[in-house]
Amino acid sequence: MLDDMLDYAEQLRERPVWQPIPPQIKAGFHESLPQHGKELSALHQRFMQEIVPYSIGNAHPGFMGWVQGGGTPVGMVADMLAAGLNANVGGREQIPIAVERQILDWMRELFRFPDTANGVFVTGTSLANFIAVVIARTKALGAQVRKQGVPEKRLTAYTSVGAHSCVSKAMDLAGFGTDALRLIPMNEQYQIDLNRLAEQIRDDRAAGYQPFLIVGTAGSVDVGSIDDLSALAALAQSEQCWFHIDGAYGALGMMSDQIAPRLTGIERADSIAFDFHKWGQVPYDAGYILVRDGDNQLATFSTPTNYLVRETRGMAAGSPWPCDLGPDLSRGFRALKTWFTIATFGAKKLGEIMANTCDLAQYLMRCITEEPKLELLAPVNLNIVCFRYVGDTRLKNMTAEQANALNNELVIRLQESGLVAPSSTMIGERFAIRVAIVNHRSAQIDMDNLMQSTLRIGDELFASPN
Ligand SMILES: *Cc1c(COP(=O)(O)O)cnc(C)c1O
């Protein structure tokens, strides 16, 4: 199995990124509960033949969809070790927790957070953002909110319309409802409009609301923009709001000398949510929430019970435990693959990989702007490029709907080609081919393949009578 997966990593380029799933393979995963076991080798074979070829392919250098990391063989074997150990890292006196705290130390250092900062691994930034909203809730209403619930619909939070939808979901889950999240328009740089934000806070206060939380974005999901984090920090301070940053993929850009200056202000956040499984190249899943004042995190999540009693000696020592810092009790050893990845490659190398994905995005942007049949749809801030095929306007013009339909079909055909796999988004009213370069394996050849395939398929669709 190990050999097969190392071969897989080595031979990725010879495989399709993704391919349509034959119906009989999907149907094969509707068996009834097995009463008796099968040979492991038969299952291994099935894994290689029926699961590997029909996964989404984010390890492949030609994968450019959504925002997904590629992982590394180092992370893979580290995860194998973690599974072999089968550590439950919810608490108790064990070195796996010291490994997780080692990552905390590194993150304090990276983001210049004080020693009072705490943090915890979670599945991903969706959950990390939720945890931040809940901590901000406790901060605003006091610990009694944990007993009494959110009293009345008075508290309001603020983020940009370009923020990830999980911020809105977090407001829903935390009991505020999504209406309590004010979605502020963006400026031409796709950053939150600071004047509109200040206005909205003023209006809300006048109407009797209590602003409690501002969520900035470091690397937006649509176009990779970074809000003015210093200005948001100052505003949050003067408005006495919790300042949280969704830095899902962007925050770890602090490891790059090229990217870090653009994240100025991140060190002033009350909390930062980010993923090691995106730009950090750690295999799925490895999200993290870092909180400046760890006492707020403890006050929100620690829950004394008899069966989880703490000691100063024996196996129940080592308090506070990770289960005091988030909703999870039982949890796996995500810290191990993260520790192995950072320790094997070093922060500098990981930062260079991130900067290289930004350089590839700049290269692709230049190719697009030099090609009259393509149109760039948003500024390229980091590693995300949004563009569309517009065709040869000397031959014919397309209506807005035709252009959107053509580009929608184009993205699907690119994905079905197996060579390159972007995803899509809407930039205003325009359907965009969206490329996010996250994987350390992606190279200039993949950008060239994307250009060639886009033009070839675009020309075919442009020429067809429909
Ligand atoms: C990916 C992403 C998320 C969601 O993170 P998950 O790890 O998928 O839960 C949130 N915000 C931004 C900006 C993202 O890119």
mmCIF file of N, CA and C and ligand atoms in Angstrom, residues 67 124-127 129 164 166 217 219-221 246 248-249 275 277-278, ligand 1:
data_model
loop_
_atom_site.group_PDB
_atom_site.id
_atom_site.type_symbol
_atom_site.label_atom_id
_atom_site.label_comp_id
_atom_site.label_asym_id
_atom_site.label_seq_id
_atom_site.Cartn_x
_atom_site.Cartn_y
_atom_site.Cartn_z
ATOM 1 N N VAL A 67 -9.881 26.123 -3.371
ATOM 2 C CA VAL A 67 -8.570 26.399 -2.751
ATOM 3 C C VAL A 67 -8.171 25.130 -2.027
ATOM 4 N N GLY A 124 -11.149 22.398 9.912
ATOM 5 C CA GLY A 124 -10.790 23.400 8.925
ATOM 6 C C GLY A 124 -11.223 24.781 9.365
ATOM 7 N N THR A 125 -11.031 25.737 8.477
ATOM 8 C CA THR A 125 -11.342 27.130 8.815
ATOM 9 C C THR A 125 -12.837 27.349 9.050
ATOM 10 N N SER A 126 -13.686 26.538 8.437
ATOM 11 C CA SER A 126 -15.123 26.683 8.705
ATOM 12 C C SER A 126 -15.383 26.539 10.201
ATOM 13 N N LEU A 127 -14.817 25.519 10.797
ATOM 14 C CA LEU A 127 -15.018 25.309 12.232
ATOM 15 C C LEU A 127 -14.231 26.345 13.048
ATOM 16 N N ASN A 129 -13.598 29.431 12.207
ATOM 17 C CA ASN A 129 -14.367 30.682 12.196
ATOM 18 C C ASN A 129 -15.543 30.598 13.166
ATOM 19 N N HIS A 164 -15.976 34.450 3.004
ATOM 20 C CA HIS A 164 -16.409 33.071 2.758
ATOM 21 C C HIS A 164 -17.763 32.825 3.433
ATOM 22 N N CYS A 166 -18.837 30.506 5.096
ATOM 23 C CA CYS A 166 -18.832 29.845 6.405
ATOM 24 C C CYS A 166 -18.880 30.860 7.549
ATOM 25 N N THR A 217 -10.705 39.497 6.079
ATOM 26 C CA THR A 217 -10.271 38.352 5.277
ATOM 27 C C THR A 217 -8.842 38.572 4.786
ATOM 28 N N GLY A 219 -6.846 36.911 2.143
ATOM 29 C CA GLY A 219 -6.888 35.951 1.041
ATOM 30 C C GLY A 219 -8.333 35.534 0.802
ATOM 31 N N SER A 220 -9.058 36.345 0.030
ATOM 32 C CA SER A 220 -10.486 36.043 -0.163
ATOM 33 C C SER A 220 -10.629 34.888 -1.148
ATOM 34 N N VAL A 221 -11.734 34.177 -1.008
ATOM 35 C CA VAL A 221 -11.887 32.938 -1.758
ATOM 36 C C VAL A 221 -12.118 33.213 -3.247
ATOM 37 N N ASP A 246 -10.269 35.766 8.983
ATOM 38 C CA ASP A 246 -10.330 34.522 8.227
ATOM 39 C C ASP A 246 -9.118 34.523 7.296
ATOM 40 N N ALA A 248 -7.826 31.655 6.009
ATOM 41 C CA ALA A 248 -7.863 30.226 5.679
ATOM 42 C C ALA A 248 -6.616 29.783 4.922
ATOM 43 N N TYR A 249 -6.378 30.389 3.758
ATOM 44 C CA TYR A 249 -5.128 30.004 3.100
ATOM 45 C C TYR A 249 -4.079 31.106 3.195
ATOM 46 N N ASP A 275 -5.775 27.316 7.691
ATOM 47 C CA ASP A 275 -5.653 25.896 7.361
ATOM 48 C C ASP A 275 -4.212 25.549 7.018
ATOM 49 N N HIS A 277 -3.824 22.737 5.684
ATOM 50 C CA HIS A 277 -4.042 21.844 4.535
ATOM 51 C C HIS A 277 -4.167 22.581 3.196
ATOM 52 N N LYS A 278 -4.060 23.904 3.198
ATOM 53 C CA LYS A 278 -4.075 24.630 1.917
ATOM 54 C C LYS A 278 -2.631 24.998 1.552
HETATM 55 C C1 LIG B 1 -11.170 27.368 2.290
HETATM 56 C C2 LIG B 1 -11.669 28.610 2.944
HETATM 57 C C3 LIG B 1 -12.541 28.552 4.028
HETATM 58 C C4 LIG B 1 -13.098 27.247 4.525
HETATM 59 O O1 LIG B 1 -12.083 26.494 5.090
HETATM 60 P P1 LIG B 1 -12.268 24.896 5.250
HETATM 61 O O2 LIG B 1 -10.934 24.438 5.684
HETATM 62 O O3 LIG B 1 -12.654 24.399 3.888
HETATM 63 O O4 LIG B 1 -13.333 24.680 6.255
HETATM 64 C C5 LIG B 1 -12.908 29.731 4.635
HETATM 65 N N1 LIG B 1 -12.450 30.916 4.198
HETATM 66 C C6 LIG B 1 -11.616 31.022 3.130
HETATM 67 C C7 LIG B 1 -11.132 32.374 2.700
HETATM 68 C C8 LIG B 1 -11.196 29.862 2.471
HETATM 69 O O5 LIG B 1 -10.363 29.947 1.426
#
